[in-house]
Coordinates of C-alpha atoms and ligand atoms in Angstrom, one line a residue:
M108 CA 0.0 0.0 0.0
T109 CA 1.3 3.5 -0.8
K110 CA 1.9 5.7 2.1
K111 CA 0.9 9.4 1.8
L112 CA 3.2 12.2 2.9
Y113 CA 2.1 15.8 3.5
I114 CA 5.0 18.3 3.9
E115 CA 4.8 22.0 4.7
T116 CA 7.9 24.1 4.3
V117 CA 8.6 27.6 5.7
G118 CA 11.8 29.7 5.7
C119 CA 14.8 30.0 3.5
Q120 CA 16.1 28.2 0.4
M121 CA 18.0 25.8 2.7
N122 CA 14.7 24.6 4.0
M123 CA 13.3 24.1 0.5
L124 CA 16.3 22.0 -0.4
D125 CA 16.1 20.0 2.9
S126 CA 12.4 19.2 2.1
E127 CA 13.4 18.1 -1.4
M128 CA 15.9 15.7 0.1
V129 CA 13.5 14.3 2.7
V130 CA 10.8 13.8 0.0
A131 CA 13.4 12.0 -2.2
A132 CA 14.3 9.6 0.7
L133 CA 10.7 8.9 1.6
R134 CA 9.7 8.3 -2.1
R135 CA 12.3 5.5 -2.1
Q136 CA 10.3 4.0 0.8
G137 CA 7.1 4.0 -1.3
Y138 CA 5.6 7.4 -0.2
E139 CA 3.5 9.6 -2.4
L140 CA 2.9 13.3 -1.9
T141 CA -0.5 14.6 -1.0
H142 CA -1.7 18.2 -0.5
S143 CA -4.3 17.2 2.0
T144 CA -3.6 16.8 5.7
D145 CA -6.7 14.5 5.9
D146 CA -5.4 12.1 3.4
A147 CA -1.8 12.0 4.8
D148 CA -0.6 9.3 7.1
T149 CA 2.7 11.1 7.6
L150 CA 2.8 14.9 8.2
L151 CA 6.1 16.8 8.3
F152 CA 6.7 20.5 9.1
N153 CA 10.0 21.9 8.0
T154 CA 10.4 24.9 10.3
C155 CA 12.2 28.3 10.6
S156 CA 13.4 30.0 13.8
V157 CA 14.8 33.3 12.3
R158 CA 11.8 35.3 13.5
Q159 CA 9.1 34.6 16.1
H160 CA 6.3 35.0 13.5
A161 CA 7.6 31.9 11.6
E162 CA 7.5 29.8 14.7
D163 CA 4.0 31.1 15.6
K164 CA 2.8 30.0 12.2
T165 CA 4.1 26.4 12.7
Y166 CA 2.6 26.1 16.2
S167 CA -0.8 27.2 14.8
A168 CA -0.5 24.7 12.0
L169 CA 0.3 22.0 14.6
G170 CA -2.6 23.2 16.7
R171 CA -5.0 22.5 13.8
L172 CA -3.9 18.8 13.8
R173 CA -4.8 18.1 17.4
M174 CA -8.3 16.7 16.5
A175 CA -7.1 14.8 13.4
K176 CA -4.5 13.0 15.5
Q177 CA -7.1 12.2 18.2
E178 CA -9.4 10.7 15.6
N179 CA -6.6 8.9 13.7
P180 CA -3.7 8.1 16.2
Q181 CA -1.7 6.2 13.6
K182 CA -0.9 9.5 11.7
V183 CA 2.7 10.3 12.3
I184 CA 3.4 14.0 12.9
G185 CA 7.0 15.3 12.6
V186 CA 8.6 18.7 13.2
M187 CA 12.0 19.1 11.4
G188 CA 14.4 22.0 10.8
C189 CA 15.6 24.9 12.8
M190 CA 12.7 25.2 15.2
A191 CA 13.1 21.5 16.0
Q192 CA 16.7 22.0 16.8
K193 CA 16.0 25.2 18.9
D194 CA 12.9 24.0 20.8
Q195 CA 13.8 20.3 21.1
K196 CA 11.5 18.5 23.5
T197 CA 9.5 21.6 24.4
I198 CA 7.7 20.9 21.1
F199 CA 6.2 17.8 22.8
H200 CA 5.0 19.9 25.7
R201 CA 3.3 22.5 23.4
A202 CA 1.9 19.8 21.0
P203 CA 1.9 16.5 22.9
Y204 CA 0.6 14.7 19.8
V205 CA 3.8 15.3 17.8
D206 CA 5.7 12.1 17.3
L207 CA 9.0 13.2 16.0
V208 CA 11.4 16.2 16.4
V209 CA 14.4 16.2 14.0
G210 CA 17.1 18.9 13.6
P211 CA 18.5 20.0 10.2
G212 CA 21.6 17.8 10.7
Q213 CA 19.6 14.6 11.2
L214 CA 17.1 14.6 8.3
H215 CA 18.6 11.5 6.8
Q216 CA 17.3 9.5 9.8
I217 CA 13.6 10.5 9.1
P218 CA 12.6 7.3 7.1
E219 CA 13.9 5.0 9.9
L220 CA 12.5 7.1 12.7
I221 CA 9.0 7.1 11.1
E222 CA 9.2 3.3 10.8
Q223 CA 10.2 3.0 14.4
I224 CA 7.2 5.1 15.4
R225 CA 4.9 2.9 13.2
R226 CA 6.3 -0.2 14.9
Q227 CA 5.8 1.3 18.4
P228 CA 2.9 3.8 18.2
G229 CA 2.9 6.4 21.0
T230 CA 6.7 6.7 21.2
Q231 CA 8.0 10.2 20.8
L232 CA 11.5 10.4 19.2
T233 CA 14.0 13.1 18.8
A234 CA 17.1 13.3 16.6
L235 CA 19.1 16.5 17.2
S236 CA 22.6 17.9 16.7
L237 CA 24.9 18.7 19.6
D238 CA 24.8 22.1 21.1
R239 CA 27.6 24.4 20.1
K240 CA 29.1 24.3 23.5
G241 CA 30.2 21.4 25.7
S242 CA 31.4 18.9 23.1
N243 CA 34.4 18.3 20.9
V244 CA 34.3 20.6 17.8
D245 CA 34.6 17.7 15.4
D246 CA 31.7 15.8 17.0
I247 CA 29.6 19.0 16.9
K248 CA 30.5 19.5 13.2
R249 CA 29.6 15.8 12.4
S250 CA 26.3 16.1 14.2
H251 CA 25.3 18.9 11.8
E252 CA 26.3 17.2 8.6
T253 CA 23.4 16.9 6.2
F254 CA 22.7 14.4 3.4
D255 CA 22.7 15.9 0.0
P256 CA 23.1 13.6 -3.0
L257 CA 19.5 12.4 -3.2
R258 CA 17.7 14.7 -5.6
D259 CA 14.0 14.7 -6.4
P260 CA 13.2 17.0 -9.4
T261 CA 9.5 16.7 -8.8
M262 CA 9.8 18.5 -5.4
R263 CA 11.4 21.5 -7.0
P264 CA 9.3 24.5 -8.1
T265 CA 10.6 23.7 -11.6
P266 CA 12.6 20.7 -12.8
F267 CA 15.1 22.9 -14.6
Q268 CA 16.1 25.0 -11.5
A269 CA 17.7 23.5 -8.4
Y270 CA 19.4 24.5 -5.2
L271 CA 22.8 23.0 -4.4
R272 CA 24.2 23.3 -0.9
I273 CA 27.9 24.1 -0.8
Q274 CA 28.2 25.1 2.8
I275 CA 26.4 24.4 6.0
G276 CA 26.2 26.4 9.2
C277 CA 27.6 29.8 10.2
D278 CA 30.4 31.0 12.4
K279 CA 29.6 34.8 12.2
F280 CA 27.4 34.9 15.4
C281 CA 25.6 38.2 14.5
T282 CA 24.1 39.0 17.9
Y283 CA 20.5 38.9 16.7
C284 CA 20.7 35.6 14.8
I285 CA 19.7 32.1 15.8
V286 CA 21.2 30.3 12.8
P287 CA 24.7 29.5 14.2
M288 CA 22.9 27.7 17.0
T289 CA 20.4 25.8 14.8
R290 CA 22.6 25.0 11.8
G291 CA 25.9 24.6 13.7
P292 CA 29.5 25.4 12.7
E293 CA 30.4 26.6 9.2
Q294 CA 31.6 23.8 7.0
G295 CA 32.3 23.9 3.2
R296 CA 31.4 20.7 1.3
P297 CA 34.2 19.1 -0.6
P298 CA 34.3 20.5 -4.2
A299 CA 34.3 17.0 -5.8
Q300 CA 30.9 16.2 -4.1
I301 CA 29.5 19.6 -5.3
I302 CA 30.6 19.1 -8.9
D303 CA 29.2 15.5 -8.9
E304 CA 25.9 16.7 -7.6
A305 CA 25.8 19.5 -10.2
R306 CA 26.4 16.9 -13.0
V307 CA 23.5 14.8 -11.7
L308 CA 21.3 17.9 -11.7
A309 CA 22.3 18.8 -15.2
D310 CA 21.7 15.2 -16.4
Q311 CA 18.2 15.5 -14.9
G312 CA 17.6 18.5 -17.2
C313 CA 18.5 21.3 -14.8
K314 CA 19.6 24.5 -16.4
E315 CA 20.0 26.8 -13.5
I316 CA 21.7 26.0 -10.2
T317 CA 21.7 28.3 -7.2
L318 CA 24.5 27.5 -4.8
L319 CA 23.5 27.8 -1.2
G320 CA 25.3 28.8 1.9
Q321 CA 24.5 31.1 4.9
T322 CA 27.6 33.1 4.0
V323 CA 28.1 31.5 0.6
N324 CA 31.0 33.7 -0.5
S325 CA 32.9 32.7 2.7
Y326 CA 33.1 29.2 1.2
R327 CA 36.5 27.6 1.6
H328 CA 37.6 24.0 1.4
E329 CA 41.1 22.9 2.3
D330 CA 42.4 19.6 1.0
G331 CA 46.1 18.6 1.2
G332 CA 47.3 22.3 1.2
K333 CA 44.9 23.3 -1.7
T334 CA 42.2 25.8 -0.9
T335 CA 39.1 26.0 -3.1
R336 CA 37.1 29.3 -3.0
L337 CA 33.7 30.1 -4.4
S338 CA 35.3 31.6 -7.5
D339 CA 37.2 28.3 -8.1
L340 CA 33.9 26.4 -7.8
L341 CA 32.2 28.6 -10.2
L342 CA 34.9 28.1 -12.7
S343 CA 34.6 24.3 -12.4
L344 CA 30.8 24.3 -12.6
H345 CA 30.8 26.6 -15.6
D346 CA 32.0 23.7 -17.9
I347 CA 29.2 21.3 -17.1
P348 CA 27.2 20.7 -20.3
G349 CA 23.5 21.6 -20.0
L350 CA 23.9 24.2 -17.3
E351 CA 23.0 27.7 -18.5
R352 CA 23.0 29.8 -15.3
L353 CA 24.7 29.8 -12.0
K354 CA 23.6 31.9 -9.0
F355 CA 24.7 31.9 -5.3
V356 CA 23.1 33.2 -2.1
T357 CA 23.6 34.6 0.6
N358 CA 26.7 36.8 0.6
Y359 CA 28.6 38.2 3.6
P360 CA 29.9 41.8 2.9
K361 CA 33.4 41.2 4.4
D362 CA 34.0 38.3 2.1
M363 CA 33.2 39.9 -1.2
T364 CA 36.7 39.4 -2.6
D365 CA 38.0 40.6 -6.0
D366 CA 38.6 37.1 -7.3
L367 CA 34.8 36.4 -6.9
L368 CA 33.8 39.7 -8.6
Q369 CA 36.2 38.9 -11.5
A370 CA 34.8 35.4 -11.8
I371 CA 31.3 36.8 -12.2
R372 CA 32.6 39.3 -14.8
D373 CA 34.5 36.6 -16.8
L374 CA 32.1 33.6 -16.6
P375 CA 29.1 34.3 -18.8
K376 CA 26.8 31.7 -17.1
V377 CA 27.2 33.4 -13.7
S378 CA 24.2 35.6 -12.9
H379 CA 24.7 39.3 -12.5
Y380 CA 22.9 39.4 -9.2
L381 CA 24.4 39.7 -5.7
H382 CA 22.4 39.5 -2.5
V383 CA 24.6 41.1 0.1
P384 CA 22.7 41.9 3.3
A385 CA 23.8 45.2 5.0
Q386 CA 21.4 44.9 7.9
S387 CA 21.9 48.6 9.0
G388 CA 23.4 51.8 7.7
S389 CA 24.6 52.9 11.2
D390 CA 28.1 52.0 12.5
D391 CA 26.8 51.9 16.1
V392 CA 24.0 49.5 15.2
L393 CA 26.4 47.3 13.1
K394 CA 28.6 47.1 16.2
R395 CA 25.8 46.1 18.5
M396 CA 24.8 43.5 15.9
K397 CA 28.5 42.3 15.8
R398 CA 28.4 42.3 12.0
G399 CA 32.1 42.6 11.7
Y400 CA 32.2 45.6 9.2
T401 CA 31.5 49.3 9.2
V402 CA 29.4 51.4 6.9
G403 CA 32.6 52.5 5.3
D404 CA 33.6 48.9 4.6
Y405 CA 30.2 48.2 3.0
D406 CA 30.5 51.4 0.9
E407 CA 34.0 50.4 -0.3
M408 CA 32.7 46.9 -1.2
M409 CA 29.9 48.5 -3.2
S410 CA 32.4 50.7 -5.1
R411 CA 34.4 47.6 -6.0
I412 CA 31.3 45.8 -7.2
R413 CA 30.1 48.7 -9.3
E414 CA 33.6 49.1 -10.8
T415 CA 34.1 45.5 -11.8
L416 CA 30.4 44.8 -12.6
P417 CA 28.7 48.0 -13.7
E418 CA 25.5 46.1 -14.8
V419 CA 25.1 44.0 -11.7
A420 CA 21.9 44.1 -9.6
V421 CA 22.5 44.2 -5.8
S422 CA 19.9 43.4 -3.2
S423 CA 20.1 43.6 0.6
D424 CA 18.4 42.7 3.9
F425 CA 17.8 45.2 6.7
I426 CA 16.6 44.8 10.2
V427 CA 14.7 47.8 11.7
G428 CA 14.2 48.4 15.4
F429 CA 17.2 46.4 16.6
C430 CA 17.9 46.9 20.3
G431 CA 18.4 50.7 21.1
E432 CA 18.0 51.8 17.4
T433 CA 17.5 55.6 17.5
E434 CA 15.7 57.7 14.9
E435 CA 19.1 59.0 13.8
E436 CA 20.5 55.5 13.4
F437 CA 17.4 54.5 11.4
Q438 CA 17.9 57.5 9.1
L439 CA 21.4 56.4 8.4
T440 CA 19.9 53.1 7.1
V441 CA 17.5 55.1 4.8
E442 CA 20.5 57.1 3.5
M443 CA 22.3 53.8 2.8
V444 CA 19.4 52.5 0.7
E445 CA 19.3 55.9 -1.2
R446 CA 23.1 55.8 -1.7
H447 CA 23.3 52.2 -3.1
R448 CA 20.0 52.0 -4.9
F449 CA 19.5 48.3 -4.2
K450 CA 17.4 46.3 -6.8
N451 CA 15.3 45.3 -3.8
S452 CA 15.6 44.9 -0.1
F453 CA 14.1 42.5 2.3
I454 CA 13.2 44.5 5.4
F455 CA 12.5 42.8 8.8
K456 CA 11.4 44.1 12.2
Y457 CA 13.8 42.9 14.8
S458 CA 12.5 39.8 16.5
E459 CA 14.2 38.8 19.7
R460 CA 15.4 35.1 19.6
P461 CA 16.0 33.3 22.9
G462 CA 19.5 31.9 22.9
T463 CA 21.1 34.7 20.9
I464 CA 23.7 37.1 22.2
A465 CA 21.4 40.1 21.8
S466 CA 18.7 38.4 23.8
K467 CA 21.1 38.0 26.7
L468 CA 22.8 41.4 26.5
R469 CA 20.3 44.0 25.3
P470 CA 16.6 44.7 25.8
D471 CA 14.3 44.6 22.8
D472 CA 13.4 48.2 23.5
V473 CA 12.1 49.7 20.3
P474 CA 8.3 49.7 20.5
E475 CA 6.4 47.6 18.0
D476 CA 4.6 50.6 16.4
V477 CA 8.0 52.3 15.9
K478 CA 9.4 49.1 14.2
K479 CA 6.3 49.0 12.0
R480 CA 6.7 52.6 10.9
R481 CA 10.4 52.3 10.2
N482 CA 9.7 49.1 8.2
N483 CA 7.0 50.9 6.1
D484 CA 9.2 54.0 5.7
L485 CA 12.2 52.1 4.5
L486 CA 10.1 49.9 2.2
A487 CA 8.6 53.0 0.6
V488 CA 12.0 54.4 -0.1
Q489 CA 13.2 51.1 -1.5
N490 CA 10.0 50.7 -3.7
R491 CA 10.5 54.1 -5.2
I492 CA 14.1 53.3 -6.1
S493 CA 13.1 49.9 -7.5
E494 CA 10.5 51.5 -9.7
E495 CA 12.8 54.2 -10.9
D496 CA 15.5 51.6 -11.7
N497 CA 13.0 49.5 -13.7
Q498 CA 12.0 52.4 -15.9
P499 CA 15.1 52.3 -18.2
F500 CA 14.2 48.7 -19.1
L501 CA 11.1 50.0 -21.0
G502 CA 11.5 49.1 -24.7
R503 CA 14.6 47.0 -24.1
K504 CA 15.0 43.4 -25.0
V505 CA 15.9 41.1 -22.1
R506 CA 16.9 37.5 -22.1
I507 CA 15.0 35.4 -19.5
L508 CA 14.8 31.8 -18.3
V509 CA 11.0 31.0 -18.3
E510 CA 10.2 29.6 -14.9
G511 CA 6.5 28.7 -15.3
P512 CA 2.9 30.0 -14.9
S513 CA 2.7 33.5 -13.3
K514 CA 1.1 33.8 -9.8
L515 CA -2.1 35.0 -11.6
S516 CA -2.2 31.9 -13.8
V517 CA -1.7 29.6 -10.9
K518 CA -4.5 31.4 -9.0
Q519 CA -6.8 31.1 -11.9
Q520 CA -5.8 27.5 -12.2
N521 CA -5.2 28.1 -15.9
D522 CA -3.9 24.7 -16.8
S523 CA -6.1 23.8 -19.7
S524 CA -4.9 26.4 -22.3
D525 CA -1.5 26.4 -24.0
L526 CA -1.4 30.2 -24.0
L527 CA -1.1 31.6 -20.6
Q528 CA 0.6 34.2 -18.4
L529 CA 4.2 33.1 -17.7
T530 CA 7.0 34.3 -15.5
G531 CA 10.7 34.3 -15.9
R532 CA 13.9 36.0 -14.7
T533 CA 16.6 38.0 -16.3
M534 CA 20.3 37.4 -15.7
C535 CA 20.2 40.1 -13.0
D536 CA 17.2 38.4 -11.2
R537 CA 14.5 40.8 -12.4
I538 CA 11.1 39.1 -12.7
V539 CA 9.4 39.4 -16.1
V540 CA 5.7 38.5 -16.7
F541 CA 4.4 37.9 -20.2
E542 CA 1.9 36.0 -22.3
G543 CA 3.3 32.9 -24.0
N544 CA 2.9 29.3 -24.9
R545 CA 3.3 26.7 -22.2
R546 CA 6.1 25.0 -24.2
L547 CA 8.4 28.0 -23.5
I548 CA 8.7 26.9 -19.9
G549 CA 12.3 26.0 -19.2
E550 CA 13.6 27.9 -22.3
L551 CA 15.8 30.9 -22.5
I552 CA 14.0 33.4 -24.6
D553 CA 14.1 37.1 -25.5
V554 CA 11.3 39.4 -24.3
A555 CA 10.6 43.0 -25.0
V556 CA 9.7 45.1 -21.9
V557 CA 6.5 47.0 -22.4
D558 CA 5.6 48.0 -18.8
Y559 CA 6.9 47.9 -15.2
T560 CA 6.1 48.2 -11.5
P561 CA 8.7 48.3 -8.7
F562 CA 8.8 44.5 -8.5
T563 CA 8.0 43.3 -12.0
L564 CA 8.7 44.0 -15.7
F565 CA 6.0 43.1 -18.2
G566 CA 7.0 41.9 -21.6
S567 CA 6.1 40.5 -24.9
V568 CA 7.8 37.5 -26.6
V569 CA 10.2 38.7 -29.3
T570 CA 9.4 36.6 -32.4
N571 CA 12.5 36.8 -34.5
H572 CA 12.7 35.1 -37.9
V573 CA 8.9 34.8 -38.5
Q574 CA 7.9 36.8 -41.5
G575 CA 5.0 39.1 -41.2
I576 CA 5.0 39.1 -37.4
E577 CA 6.2 42.3 -35.9
P578 CA 7.8 42.3 -32.5
P579 CA 5.1 43.7 -30.2
A580 CA 7.3 46.5 -28.8
P581 CA 10.2 48.5 -30.0
I582 CA 13.5 46.8 -29.3
L583 CA 16.2 49.4 -28.4
S584 CA 19.1 47.1 -27.6
Ligands
5AD772 N1 14.9 39.4 13.7 C1 14.6 40.0 12.5 N2 15.2 39.6 11.3 C2 16.2 38.7 11.4 N3 17.0 38.2 10.5 C3 17.9 37.3 11.1 N4 17.6 37.3 12.4 C4 16.6 38.1 12.6 C5 15.9 38.5 13.8 N5 16.2 38.0 15.0 C6 17.0 38.7 9.1 C7 18.3 39.2 8.6 C8 18.8 38.1 7.7 C9 17.5 37.5 7.1 C10 17.6 36.2 6.6 O1 16.7 37.5 8.3 O2 18.1 40.4 7.8 O3 19.7 38.6 6.6
SF4_773 FE1 22.9 34.8 10.9 FE2 24.9 36.6 10.7 FE3 25.3 34.0 10.1 FE4 23.8 35.5 8.5 S1 26.0 35.8 8.9 S2 23.3 33.4 9.2 S3 22.8 36.9 9.9 S4 24.8 34.8 12.1

């Protein structure tokens, strides 16, 4: 009999990848995916701890399963990922009907743990990594290692795009951040493993790979006196037949070295897009966050980026309302956004995380309404800039990888017609929405930009070589 798996994923790209791996492992055990919690006999929640809100959402989702589990006690309910590692057995106190709590480093054990629970219903199992203190460093590292080679194209948003983990963990210990505790010490995967996995992905039809790491540009791997950096990896991956685009997230400002910028410039398959979170435009706040750089350092990095890669799009993350943030300090962040004109910024209200350095040392003293206002104000500045910077694309031809139906098409469940609204991305990560034939999905095509908003370019397919059909918009470049 087939077993039915329901899996819900929140959080970052690492979690999306982790879910793909878990699904691949469970499919090998005969599981099929279902979108219904009622149909499922196994329910997994892949969780995030970066902000309180993400945890609240998971606990409410678990709350909704209380009755279902009472009526059907053989359903197995598991919590995996960062919140599992952070909250550990307290999850059983808050949701006593949960059977399984598995940290990000133990995901490979999930199939066996589910079987154990099926053999002995009522047992509650945990599989967690070691805390960062109190054990030998190598043991801690090993306890966070993940399993990566199992790939399941059907679990990806599209079969021709994939994430590939090159690094796990983080050693930066920014004072607000829980990730170094939940994902453990920074470790670069061996380059040979990464390249093999990229080949498997390319053989499966994957055209675009996004390399993942918490501070992906800090990637280093030492082997017999030879150091491999991210720029070296990009060079090796560039030759793999079938791959058309390479991206990488997330970058750490201090490690944006010239060899990496030159690799992006010289390797045509590498996306001209850099996500480099600044977090704040105030030196004092950066110091309290223990980010390890000053505003001057960040500005200097931006000048080097603009000099080597004049066409590159840069995006950022900001936290507003961090402990003690004054109005003047916030204004410095606004000025930084104005100065660097990011393609887009992800803006977050500070959320205190138990276990972090900030939670132990500094009160979360900026009132919620002030955080909200600063969030809105900064977003308004960023949106104006994004809109202004999209304007010059009007009338230009851009090359995009077509990703699939647009959000609107998905909402309208427009899956009967061949002609539908599609979405794709440019080489500098701009989203382009256009009308086109379903068979374009997965193709690299040219589109003429006919309209724009701060977040989206709207285009028309450029039909070259077909007599009698005019391109729908003037092509200026
Ligand atoms: N509160 C709010 N935002 C946070 N981030 C990380 N930790 C917190 C926190 N405690 C943000 C940072 C990071 C992004 C992934 O999440 O901006 O870059
Ligand atoms: Fe968190 Fe800082 Fe590491 Fe990013 S670099 S994961 S913000 S500790």
